[in-house]
Coordinates of C-alpha atoms in Angstrom, one line a residue:
M1 CA -19.5 24.8 4.7
K2 CA -17.5 22.9 7.7
Q3 CA -17.7 19.2 7.4
T4 CA -17.5 16.8 10.2
I5 CA -15.1 13.7 10.6
Q6 CA -18.3 11.7 10.5
T7 CA -19.6 13.0 7.0
Q8 CA -16.0 13.1 5.6
R9 CA -15.2 9.5 6.0
K10 CA -16.9 6.3 5.7
T11 CA -15.0 3.5 8.0
S12 CA -14.6 2.3 11.3
Q13 CA -11.1 3.0 11.6
P14 CA -9.6 6.0 13.7
L15 CA -7.8 9.1 12.1
L16 CA -4.2 9.2 12.8
P17 CA -3.9 11.4 16.2
I18 CA -2.5 14.7 16.1
N19 CA -0.1 13.6 19.0
A20 CA 2.4 10.7 18.9
I21 CA 1.6 7.5 20.6
V22 CA 4.8 5.8 22.0
K23 CA 4.2 2.3 23.2
T24 CA 7.1 1.1 25.6
N25 CA 5.5 -2.4 25.9
A26 CA 5.6 -5.1 23.5
E27 CA 2.1 -4.0 22.0
Y28 CA 1.7 -3.6 18.3
N29 CA 1.6 0.0 17.5
V30 CA -0.9 0.9 14.9
F31 CA 0.4 4.4 14.7
P32 CA 4.1 4.0 14.5
S33 CA 5.9 7.4 13.9
F34 CA 9.6 8.4 13.0
S35 CA 11.2 11.3 15.1
T36 CA 12.6 14.1 12.9
N37 CA 14.0 16.7 15.3
S38 CA 12.1 19.2 13.6
E39 CA 9.0 21.2 14.3
I40 CA 5.7 20.1 13.1
F41 CA 3.0 23.0 13.1
T42 CA -0.6 22.4 13.8
G43 CA -3.8 24.3 12.6
F44 CA -4.9 26.7 9.7
R45 CA -3.9 29.6 12.0
S46 CA -0.3 28.7 12.0
L47 CA -0.3 28.3 8.3
A48 CA -2.0 31.6 7.7
N49 CA 0.6 33.4 9.8
A50 CA 3.3 31.7 7.6
I51 CA 2.0 33.0 4.4
S52 CA 0.5 36.3 5.4
K53 CA 3.3 38.2 4.1
Q54 CA 3.4 36.5 0.8
K55 CA 2.1 38.1 -2.4
I56 CA 1.6 35.0 -4.4
V57 CA 1.0 31.3 -3.0
V58 CA 0.6 28.0 -4.8
I59 CA -1.3 25.4 -2.9
D60 CA -1.0 22.2 -4.8
G61 CA -1.8 18.7 -3.6
F62 CA -2.8 15.0 -4.2
G63 CA -6.3 14.0 -5.5
G64 CA -8.7 13.5 -2.9
V65 CA -8.0 16.4 -0.8
L66 CA -11.3 18.3 0.4
W67 CA -10.2 21.5 -1.5
E68 CA -13.2 23.6 -0.6
N69 CA -13.2 23.0 3.0
F70 CA -9.3 23.7 3.1
R71 CA -9.8 27.0 1.4
S72 CA -12.6 27.9 3.9
H73 CA -10.8 27.2 6.7
L74 CA -7.6 29.0 5.6
N75 CA -9.4 31.8 4.0
A76 CA -11.2 32.6 7.3
V77 CA -8.2 32.9 9.2
L78 CA -6.6 35.3 6.5
V79 CA -9.7 37.6 6.5
E80 CA -9.4 37.7 10.2
K81 CA -6.0 39.4 9.5
N82 CA -7.8 42.2 7.4
L83 CA -6.1 40.4 4.2
N84 CA -7.7 41.0 0.9
V85 CA -7.3 37.3 -0.5
L86 CA -8.0 36.4 -4.2
W87 CA -8.3 32.5 -4.7
S88 CA -8.1 30.9 -8.2
D89 CA -9.3 27.6 -8.4
I90 CA -7.2 25.5 -10.8
N91 CA -10.1 23.3 -11.8
S92 CA -11.5 26.1 -13.8
C93 CA -8.6 25.1 -16.2
L94 CA -9.5 21.4 -16.7
K95 CA -10.4 20.2 -19.8
S96 CA -14.3 19.3 -20.1
S97 CA -15.4 15.9 -18.6
T98 CA -16.5 14.6 -22.1
E99 CA -12.9 15.3 -23.3
I100 CA -11.1 13.6 -20.1
N101 CA -13.5 10.7 -20.7
E102 CA -12.5 10.3 -24.3
M103 CA -8.7 10.9 -23.5
I104 CA -8.7 8.0 -21.0
K105 CA -11.3 5.5 -22.5
P106 CA -8.5 3.2 -23.8
N107 CA -7.3 2.7 -20.4
L108 CA -10.4 2.0 -18.7
N109 CA -11.6 -1.2 -20.4
G110 CA -15.0 -0.4 -20.3
D111 CA -17.2 -1.2 -17.3
D112 CA -14.8 -3.7 -15.9
P113 CA -15.2 -3.6 -12.2
V114 CA -11.4 -4.2 -11.5
F115 CA -8.9 -3.9 -14.3
G116 CA -8.1 -1.0 -16.5
K117 CA -4.5 -0.2 -18.1
R118 CA -2.0 2.1 -16.8
Y119 CA -2.0 5.6 -18.2
L120 CA 1.4 6.6 -19.7
G121 CA 0.7 10.6 -20.1
E122 CA 1.2 13.3 -17.6
L123 CA -1.1 15.5 -15.2
S124 CA -1.1 18.3 -17.5
D125 CA -3.2 16.2 -20.2
F126 CA -6.1 16.9 -18.1
F127 CA -5.7 20.6 -18.4
D128 CA -6.6 23.1 -21.2
S129 CA -3.1 24.9 -21.7
K130 CA -4.8 28.1 -23.1
K131 CA -6.8 28.3 -19.8
L132 CA -3.8 27.9 -17.6
N133 CA -1.9 30.5 -19.6
S134 CA -4.7 33.0 -19.2
L135 CA -4.9 32.2 -15.3
Q136 CA -2.8 35.0 -13.7
P137 CA -2.5 36.4 -10.4
D138 CA -4.2 39.8 -9.7
T139 CA -1.4 41.8 -8.0
T140 CA -3.8 44.3 -6.7
A141 CA -5.0 41.6 -3.8
D142 CA -3.1 41.3 -0.8
I143 CA -2.6 37.6 -1.3
C144 CA -3.2 35.6 -4.7
I145 CA -3.6 31.9 -4.2
V146 CA -4.0 29.4 -6.9
Y147 CA -5.0 26.1 -5.3
G148 CA -6.2 22.8 -6.2
T149 CA -4.7 19.2 -7.6
G150 CA -2.3 20.6 -10.3
A151 CA -2.1 24.1 -9.1
S152 CA 1.7 24.5 -9.8
L153 CA 0.8 23.9 -13.7
A154 CA -0.4 27.6 -13.7
N155 CA 3.2 28.4 -13.3
W156 CA 2.8 31.1 -10.7
T157 CA 6.0 32.1 -9.0
G158 CA 5.3 32.3 -5.2
K159 CA 5.4 30.0 -2.1
L160 CA 4.8 26.4 -2.9
I161 CA 2.6 24.5 -0.7
Y162 CA 1.8 20.6 -1.2
V163 CA -1.3 19.2 0.5
D164 CA -1.0 15.4 1.1
V165 CA -3.6 12.8 2.0
P166 CA -3.4 9.1 2.7
K167 CA -4.5 6.7 0.3
N168 CA -6.9 4.9 2.9
E169 CA -8.4 8.3 3.7
I170 CA -9.1 8.9 -0.1
Q171 CA -11.0 5.5 -0.1
Y172 CA -12.7 6.4 3.0
R173 CA -14.0 9.6 1.5
M174 CA -15.1 7.9 -1.7
R175 CA -17.1 5.5 0.2
A176 CA -18.6 8.4 2.0
G177 CA -19.4 10.0 -1.6
L178 CA -17.1 13.3 -1.0
T179 CA -14.4 12.6 -3.9
K180 CA -14.4 12.3 -7.6
N181 CA -12.1 11.6 -10.2
I182 CA -10.1 14.6 -11.9
G183 CA -12.5 16.6 -14.1
C184 CA -15.4 13.9 -13.7
T185 CA -18.7 15.1 -13.3
D186 CA -20.3 11.7 -13.5
T187 CA -21.6 9.8 -10.5
L188 CA -19.6 6.7 -10.7
A189 CA -19.7 3.4 -8.6
Y190 CA -16.8 3.1 -5.9
T191 CA -15.3 0.1 -8.2
Q192 CA -15.1 2.5 -11.2
I193 CA -13.7 5.5 -9.1
Y194 CA -11.1 3.4 -7.6
K195 CA -10.2 2.0 -11.2
R196 CA -9.7 5.3 -12.3
L197 CA -7.5 6.2 -9.5
Y198 CA -5.3 3.2 -9.8
F199 CA -4.6 3.1 -13.4
I200 CA -4.8 6.6 -14.4
E201 CA -4.8 9.3 -11.8
W202 CA -2.3 8.0 -9.4
P203 CA 0.5 7.4 -11.9
V204 CA 0.3 11.0 -13.1
L205 CA -0.2 12.5 -9.7
N206 CA 2.8 10.5 -8.3
A207 CA 5.1 11.8 -11.1
H208 CA 3.8 15.3 -10.5
K209 CA 4.3 15.1 -6.8
A210 CA 8.1 13.7 -7.4
S211 CA 8.7 16.8 -9.7
L212 CA 7.6 19.2 -7.1
L213 CA 9.6 17.7 -4.2
P214 CA 12.7 19.5 -4.5
K215 CA 10.6 22.9 -4.5
I216 CA 8.0 22.5 -2.0
D217 CA 8.2 25.1 0.7
F218 CA 5.4 23.7 3.0
I219 CA 4.2 20.1 3.1
I220 CA 0.5 19.5 4.6
D221 CA -1.1 16.5 6.1
E222 CA -4.7 17.2 5.4
Q223 CA -6.3 13.9 6.6
R224 CA -7.8 15.8 9.9
I225 CA -9.7 18.4 7.8
N226 CA -10.2 20.8 10.6
E227 CA -6.8 20.6 12.1
I228 CA -4.0 20.1 9.6
T229 CA -0.5 19.5 10.5
W230 CA 2.5 20.7 8.4
M231 CA 6.3 21.4 8.2
Q232 CA 8.9 23.5 6.4
G233 CA 9.8 21.8 3.2
T234 CA 13.5 21.9 4.1
D235 CA 12.8 20.3 7.2
F236 CA 10.7 17.7 5.5
R237 CA 13.5 16.7 3.1
N238 CA 16.0 16.4 6.1
A239 CA 13.7 14.2 7.6
L240 CA 13.4 11.9 4.4
D241 CA 17.3 11.7 4.3
L242 CA 17.3 10.7 7.9
M243 CA 15.0 8.1 7.3
L244 CA 17.3 6.9 4.5
E245 CA 20.0 6.1 7.0
S246 CA 17.5 4.6 9.5
P247 CA 15.3 1.5 10.2
L248 CA 11.8 2.6 9.4
R249 CA 8.3 1.5 9.5
A250 CA 5.1 2.4 7.1
R251 CA 2.0 3.1 9.0
P252 CA -0.2 -0.1 8.3
W253 CA -4.1 0.0 7.6
F254 CA -6.7 -2.4 8.1
E255 CA -9.8 -3.8 6.2
A256 CA -12.5 -6.2 6.7
G257 CA -13.4 -8.7 4.2
V258 CA -15.9 -11.7 3.5
W259 CA -13.4 -14.1 4.3
G260 CA -11.8 -12.0 7.1
G261 CA -10.9 -13.6 10.6
Q262 CA -10.3 -12.7 14.2
W263 CA -6.5 -12.9 14.7
M264 CA -5.6 -9.3 14.6
K265 CA -8.6 -8.4 16.5
E266 CA -7.2 -10.4 19.3
H267 CA -3.7 -9.7 19.1
I268 CA -3.7 -6.1 18.1
K269 CA -5.6 -4.5 21.1
D270 CA -5.9 -0.9 19.6
L271 CA -7.9 -2.1 16.5
N272 CA -11.5 -1.1 16.4
Q273 CA -13.0 -4.2 18.3
D274 CA -16.5 -3.5 16.9
E275 CA -15.4 -4.3 13.0
V276 CA -17.0 -7.4 11.8
N277 CA -13.7 -9.0 10.9
Y278 CA -10.2 -8.0 9.6
A279 CA -9.1 -9.7 6.6
W280 CA -6.3 -7.5 5.5
S281 CA -3.4 -5.5 7.0
F282 CA -1.6 -3.2 4.6
E283 CA 1.5 -3.7 6.5
L284 CA 3.9 -2.6 3.5
I285 CA 2.1 -2.0 0.4
T286 CA 4.1 1.2 -0.5
P287 CA 1.7 2.5 -3.4
E288 CA -0.9 2.8 -0.7
N289 CA 1.0 3.0 2.8
G290 CA 1.9 6.3 4.4
I291 CA 5.1 7.1 6.6
V292 CA 4.4 9.2 9.9
L293 CA 7.0 11.8 10.8
E294 CA 7.0 13.1 14.5
G295 CA 8.2 16.6 15.6
N296 CA 7.6 18.2 18.8
N297 CA 5.3 15.4 19.6
H298 CA 2.9 16.3 16.5
L299 CA 2.4 13.9 13.6
L300 CA 2.3 14.4 10.1
E301 CA 1.7 11.5 7.6
V302 CA 2.9 11.6 3.8
S303 CA 2.9 8.9 1.2
F304 CA 5.8 6.2 1.5
D305 CA 6.8 7.1 -2.3
Y306 CA 8.4 10.2 -1.0
L307 CA 11.5 8.2 0.2
M308 CA 11.6 6.6 -3.5
F309 CA 11.3 10.2 -4.8
Q310 CA 14.0 11.6 -2.6
D311 CA 16.4 9.0 -3.5
N312 CA 15.5 5.6 -4.8
K313 CA 19.2 4.3 -4.9
K314 CA 19.4 4.9 -1.2
V315 CA 16.1 3.0 -0.6
L316 CA 16.9 0.1 -3.1
G317 CA 20.6 0.0 -3.8
K318 CA 21.4 -2.5 -6.5
A319 CA 17.7 -2.9 -7.5
A320 CA 17.2 0.8 -8.2
A321 CA 18.4 0.4 -11.9
R322 CA 15.5 -2.1 -12.4
F323 CA 12.7 -0.7 -10.4
G324 CA 13.3 2.9 -10.2
N325 CA 10.6 4.4 -8.1
D326 CA 8.6 1.1 -7.7
F327 CA 9.1 -0.2 -4.4
P328 CA 9.3 -4.0 -5.5
I329 CA 8.4 -6.2 -2.4
R330 CA 5.1 -5.9 -0.1
F331 CA 4.2 -7.5 3.3
D332 CA 0.6 -7.9 4.0
Y333 CA -1.7 -10.0 6.3
L334 CA -4.4 -12.2 5.4
D335 CA -6.5 -13.3 8.3
T336 CA -8.7 -16.2 8.1
F337 CA -8.7 -17.2 11.8
D338 CA -12.3 -18.3 12.4
G339 CA -13.0 -16.7 9.0
G340 CA -13.5 -18.4 5.8
N341 CA -11.3 -19.6 2.8
L342 CA -10.2 -17.2 0.1
S343 CA -11.1 -17.3 -3.4
V344 CA -9.4 -19.9 -5.5
Q345 CA -7.2 -17.7 -7.6
C346 CA -4.2 -17.3 -9.7
H347 CA -2.2 -14.1 -10.8
P348 CA -1.1 -12.7 -14.2
R349 CA 1.9 -14.1 -16.3
P350 CA 4.5 -11.3 -16.8
D351 CA 3.7 -10.7 -20.5
Y352 CA 0.0 -10.7 -19.7
I353 CA 0.1 -8.0 -16.9
R354 CA 2.5 -6.1 -19.1
E355 CA 0.3 -6.0 -22.4
N356 CA -3.0 -6.0 -20.7
F357 CA -2.5 -3.7 -17.8
G358 CA 0.5 -1.7 -18.2
E359 CA 2.4 -3.0 -15.4
T360 CA 6.1 -3.5 -15.6
F361 CA 6.4 -6.7 -13.3
T362 CA 3.7 -9.3 -12.1
Q363 CA 2.1 -10.2 -8.7
D364 CA 4.5 -13.3 -7.7
E365 CA 3.6 -14.3 -4.1
T366 CA 4.4 -16.5 -1.1
Y367 CA 2.5 -17.5 2.1
Y368 CA 4.4 -17.4 5.2
I369 CA 2.3 -19.0 7.8
L370 CA 2.7 -16.5 10.8
D371 CA 0.1 -18.4 12.9
C372 CA -2.4 -21.4 12.3
T373 CA -4.6 -23.9 14.0
D374 CA -4.0 -27.5 13.6
D375 CA -6.8 -27.7 11.2
A376 CA -5.9 -25.0 9.0
D377 CA -5.0 -25.8 5.1
V378 CA -3.5 -24.1 2.1
Y379 CA -4.7 -24.8 -1.4
L380 CA -2.0 -25.1 -3.9
G381 CA -1.6 -26.6 -7.4
F382 CA -3.7 -29.0 -9.2
T383 CA -4.6 -32.7 -8.8
E384 CA -2.3 -34.9 -10.7
D385 CA -5.3 -36.0 -12.9
I386 CA -6.7 -32.7 -13.5
N387 CA -8.8 -32.2 -16.5
P388 CA -8.7 -28.5 -17.8
E389 CA -11.9 -28.8 -19.8
E390 CA -13.9 -30.4 -16.9
F391 CA -12.5 -27.9 -14.4
K392 CA -13.5 -24.9 -16.6
N393 CA -17.0 -26.5 -17.3
A394 CA -17.4 -27.0 -13.5
L395 CA -16.5 -23.3 -12.7
I396 CA -18.9 -22.1 -15.4
E397 CA -21.8 -24.3 -14.3
S398 CA -21.1 -23.1 -10.6
Q399 CA -21.4 -19.6 -11.6
E400 CA -24.7 -20.1 -13.6
K401 CA -26.4 -22.2 -11.0
S402 CA -24.9 -20.5 -7.9
E403 CA -23.9 -24.0 -6.7
A404 CA -20.8 -25.1 -4.9
I405 CA -18.4 -27.4 -6.4
D406 CA -16.0 -30.3 -4.8
I407 CA -12.9 -28.1 -5.4
E408 CA -10.5 -30.6 -4.0
K409 CA -11.4 -32.8 -7.0
Y410 CA -9.5 -30.2 -8.9
V411 CA -7.2 -28.2 -6.5
Q412 CA -4.9 -29.7 -3.8
K413 CA -4.9 -29.1 -0.3
F414 CA -1.9 -28.9 2.1
Q415 CA -1.8 -28.8 6.0
A416 CA -0.5 -25.5 6.9
K417 CA 2.0 -25.4 9.9
K418 CA 3.6 -22.2 11.7
H419 CA 6.5 -20.9 9.7
D420 CA 5.9 -22.8 6.5
L421 CA 6.3 -20.9 3.4
F422 CA 4.2 -21.6 0.2
L423 CA 5.3 -20.5 -3.1
I424 CA 3.0 -19.0 -5.4
P425 CA 4.6 -17.6 -8.5
N426 CA 2.2 -16.1 -11.2
G427 CA -0.1 -18.5 -13.0
T428 CA -0.2 -20.8 -9.8
I429 CA -3.7 -21.9 -8.5
H430 CA -4.0 -21.1 -5.0
A431 CA -5.9 -19.9 -1.8
S432 CA -5.5 -19.6 1.9
G433 CA -7.9 -21.9 3.9
K434 CA -9.6 -20.9 6.9
N435 CA -7.7 -20.5 10.4
N436 CA -4.5 -19.2 9.1
M437 CA -2.7 -15.8 9.7
V438 CA -0.6 -15.5 6.4
L439 CA 2.1 -13.2 6.1
E440 CA 1.9 -12.6 2.3
I441 CA 5.4 -11.8 0.9
S442 CA 5.0 -10.7 -2.6
S443 CA 6.0 -8.6 -5.3
T444 CA 4.4 -5.2 -5.0
P445 CA 1.3 -5.3 -7.5
Y446 CA -1.8 -6.2 -5.4
I447 CA -4.8 -5.9 -7.3
F448 CA -4.3 -8.6 -10.1
T449 CA -6.2 -11.4 -8.5
F450 CA -8.0 -13.5 -11.0
K451 CA -10.9 -15.3 -8.6
M452 CA -11.8 -18.4 -10.5
Y453 CA -14.0 -19.7 -7.6
D454 CA -15.3 -18.1 -4.6
W455 CA -17.5 -20.7 -2.8
V456 CA -20.6 -19.3 -4.2
R457 CA -20.8 -16.1 -1.5
P458 CA -21.5 -12.8 -1.8
G459 CA -19.3 -9.9 -0.5
L460 CA -19.8 -8.0 2.7
D461 CA -21.8 -5.7 0.8
G462 CA -24.1 -8.4 -0.3
K463 CA -23.3 -8.3 -3.8
P464 CA -21.4 -11.0 -6.1
R465 CA -17.7 -10.6 -6.1
P466 CA -16.2 -10.4 -9.6
I467 CA -15.1 -13.8 -11.0
N468 CA -12.3 -13.7 -13.6
L469 CA -12.5 -16.8 -15.5
E470 CA -11.4 -15.5 -18.9
H471 CA -8.3 -13.9 -17.4
G472 CA -7.7 -17.0 -15.1
F473 CA -7.5 -19.6 -17.8
K474 CA -5.3 -17.5 -20.0
N475 CA -2.7 -17.4 -17.1
V476 CA -3.2 -20.6 -15.0
Y477 CA -0.5 -23.2 -15.7
F478 CA -2.2 -26.8 -15.5
D479 CA 1.2 -28.5 -15.5
R480 CA 1.6 -27.3 -11.8
K481 CA 0.1 -30.2 -10.4
G482 CA 0.6 -33.2 -8.3
E483 CA 3.8 -34.2 -6.6
R484 CA 5.5 -31.1 -8.4
I485 CA 3.8 -29.1 -6.0
V486 CA 5.4 -30.9 -3.1
D487 CA 9.1 -30.6 -4.7
E488 CA 8.8 -26.9 -6.1
F489 CA 6.3 -25.0 -4.5
I490 CA 6.7 -25.6 -0.9
S491 CA 9.9 -24.1 0.4
K492 CA 12.7 -26.3 1.9
P493 CA 14.2 -24.6 4.7
V494 CA 18.1 -24.8 4.5
V495 CA 20.7 -23.8 7.2
E496 CA 22.9 -21.3 5.7
A497 CA 25.1 -20.2 8.4
A498 CA 25.4 -20.8 12.1
F499 CA 26.8 -18.5 14.7
S500 CA 27.3 -18.4 18.6
N501 CA 23.8 -17.5 19.2
G502 CA 21.6 -18.7 16.5
I503 CA 21.5 -19.8 12.7
K504 CA 20.5 -18.1 9.4
I505 CA 18.0 -20.2 7.3
S506 CA 17.3 -19.7 3.6
L507 CA 13.8 -20.3 2.6
P508 CA 14.2 -20.9 -0.8
T509 CA 11.7 -19.1 -3.2
H510 CA 10.9 -20.2 -6.9
E511 CA 13.0 -19.3 -9.7
D512 CA 10.3 -17.2 -11.0
H513 CA 10.4 -15.0 -7.8
F514 CA 12.8 -12.2 -8.0
Y515 CA 13.0 -12.0 -4.4
A516 CA 14.5 -14.1 -1.5
V517 CA 13.4 -14.9 2.0
D518 CA 15.7 -15.6 5.0
R519 CA 15.0 -16.5 8.6
Y520 CA 17.4 -15.6 11.5
E521 CA 16.6 -17.8 14.7
F522 CA 18.6 -16.3 17.7
T523 CA 18.8 -15.1 21.1
G524 CA 20.3 -12.0 22.1
E525 CA 22.0 -9.7 19.4
I526 CA 22.7 -10.3 15.8
E527 CA 24.3 -8.4 13.0
I528 CA 23.0 -8.5 9.4
E529 CA 24.6 -7.0 6.4
T530 CA 22.6 -5.6 3.5
F531 CA 25.0 -6.0 0.6
G532 CA 23.5 -3.3 -1.3
Q533 CA 20.0 -4.3 -1.2
C534 CA 16.8 -3.2 0.9
H535 CA 15.7 -5.5 3.4
I536 CA 11.9 -5.8 4.6
C537 CA 11.7 -7.4 7.7
M538 CA 9.4 -8.9 10.3
L539 CA 9.6 -10.1 14.1
V540 CA 7.6 -13.5 13.5
E541 CA 8.5 -15.1 16.9
G542 CA 9.3 -13.1 20.0
D543 CA 8.2 -9.6 21.9
M544 CA 10.4 -6.8 21.0
A545 CA 13.5 -6.0 19.2
E546 CA 15.7 -2.9 19.2
V547 CA 17.0 -2.4 15.5
S548 CA 19.9 -0.1 15.1
A549 CA 22.0 1.3 12.1
G550 CA 24.9 3.1 13.3
E551 CA 23.4 5.6 15.9
N552 CA 19.9 5.5 14.5
I553 CA 17.9 3.1 16.7
Q554 CA 14.2 2.0 16.6
K555 CA 12.3 -0.7 18.4
F556 CA 9.9 -3.0 16.7
K557 CA 7.4 -5.4 18.0
Y558 CA 6.2 -8.9 17.1
A559 CA 4.2 -9.0 13.9
E560 CA 5.3 -5.4 13.0
T561 CA 6.8 -4.9 9.3
F562 CA 10.1 -2.8 9.1
V563 CA 12.3 -1.8 6.5
I564 CA 16.1 -1.3 6.4
P565 CA 17.1 0.9 3.1
A566 CA 20.0 -0.3 1.2
N567 CA 21.8 2.8 2.0
V568 CA 22.3 1.1 5.5
P569 CA 25.5 -1.3 5.1
K570 CA 24.6 -3.3 8.2
Y571 CA 22.1 -3.0 11.0
K572 CA 22.0 -5.0 14.6
I573 CA 18.7 -6.7 16.0
N574 CA 18.8 -7.1 19.6
H575 CA 15.7 -9.2 20.9
Q576 CA 14.9 -7.7 24.1
S577 CA 14.0 -11.2 25.8
D578 CA 15.7 -14.5 27.0
K579 CA 13.2 -16.3 24.5
K580 CA 14.4 -17.4 21.1
A581 CA 13.7 -14.8 18.4
F582 CA 12.7 -15.5 14.7
V583 CA 13.3 -12.5 12.1
V584 CA 12.1 -12.8 8.6
V585 CA 14.0 -10.9 6.0
S586 CA 13.0 -10.5 2.3
Y587 CA 15.1 -8.8 -0.6
V588 CA 15.6 -8.6 -4.2
K589 CA 18.0 -11.3 -5.5
D590 CA 21.1 -10.1 -7.0
S591 CA 20.6 -12.0 -10.1
W592 CA 17.3 -10.1 -10.7
C593 CA 19.0 -6.6 -10.5

């Protein structure tokens, strides 16, 4: 049955349009794209034309694709051509839901609403090998098609099509009740579906996707369920290679939250202004962001990690040996303008995240204050006279009685000023106060927040938000307190170099942070060397910058995040205004490679 966009996704956010949106002014672009000089095709009819003379076709893809809708559309066009098409659903080869549940049980941590442990197996673990071997094409048909997530595991020899769908769209479909976990017949809560995706399915699906990349004949963007876009596999891989020589930007996406603010609404005009607020912008959280390719004015989105699968050494340079296909740094926004305080929280220590959740590195953060009002604050570190037992008892009592506590009795508060950098390595108690626009520069893990105090408020859904006191007290450092916070956890800018039209400032991070943060303040044009490291950048003061790496040129606006692959030895930033520009640059420290 044909599905509509409204029933397919539960969100106020628009779909990626079919056609490219080019903004020549200084406005933030919510749909950035990268020109490929290759053809991007639209619609099921063009795909049917491309495969109509094939005897065997394998259509694999990511979890979250609406497979029956896809099959129905493509089949209708093939039947119009008077072709006898035999479809085989790879889901018929899955293990039973009971078997799968038992297999992944050790990784689920029961009904915990957030945390599981990373599954270390493969996608094939979810399938019955005997059923896979018995699934064979019937060559009496005009076309035999095996389709579904994991279809290539049937080992049919034929054209390989891969269907991708963005992570944000997967989550909108989850909220609409349209997607389930692999082989799952149970009706699960949204939190449990996401937990299985994050800890179990996405790791195995990413590894599967990486193995298929060199062999893909056609790549498809399925997010517009009635009008796909697609391109030839060779053109796709060539586009990835071109991106690895160029400045590039991921597609951001935006979410409301209980503490969310109004800054992004005011400054990003293309956002849906009817949304209650915007708490987050996923500027560059690579496990969930996509990259958008443009060809003949058509747009196709794939996951950012394809760049890593294509050549992680060209992306990360020196850091590739340590991080492999895991992009190490993220940029995201936390908007509390006219909003509320974030929860008082901490993040896991390295051994704890490794042993309990299976992550290879932890969630070390910084808050860069992109903008704020005069009354904005950041909560950071404990008061000098902190009594851990008293603090714990106060939090427990607050939970039990649903009563607020005077958090400033236990946690210090500092005034936030524009362009400050607050250092939040693992185990540090912290929160952003209201009226901040925080650029969070962090290591990539992004769900490991142990909320310890949440101001006695429900989430946007009216339900209590999870509080993680047990995890929090096993990880928080009580000796991070008093004057030590001022000395060690608020960055002290140092002028590292001066040149004719500006300066380079180092914003020293904590010794536990594996990444560095610099800021360039300049007029006109500057040149920056990467020295074999990937640079993650943002224009944090100014209007629009032209960024060039050799002949590859992109324009980026105020507050847009962009990436310079380590494969690029040096790049130029030309601020196209007489005003002074500030550009923040983050990269992995050589000593951590």
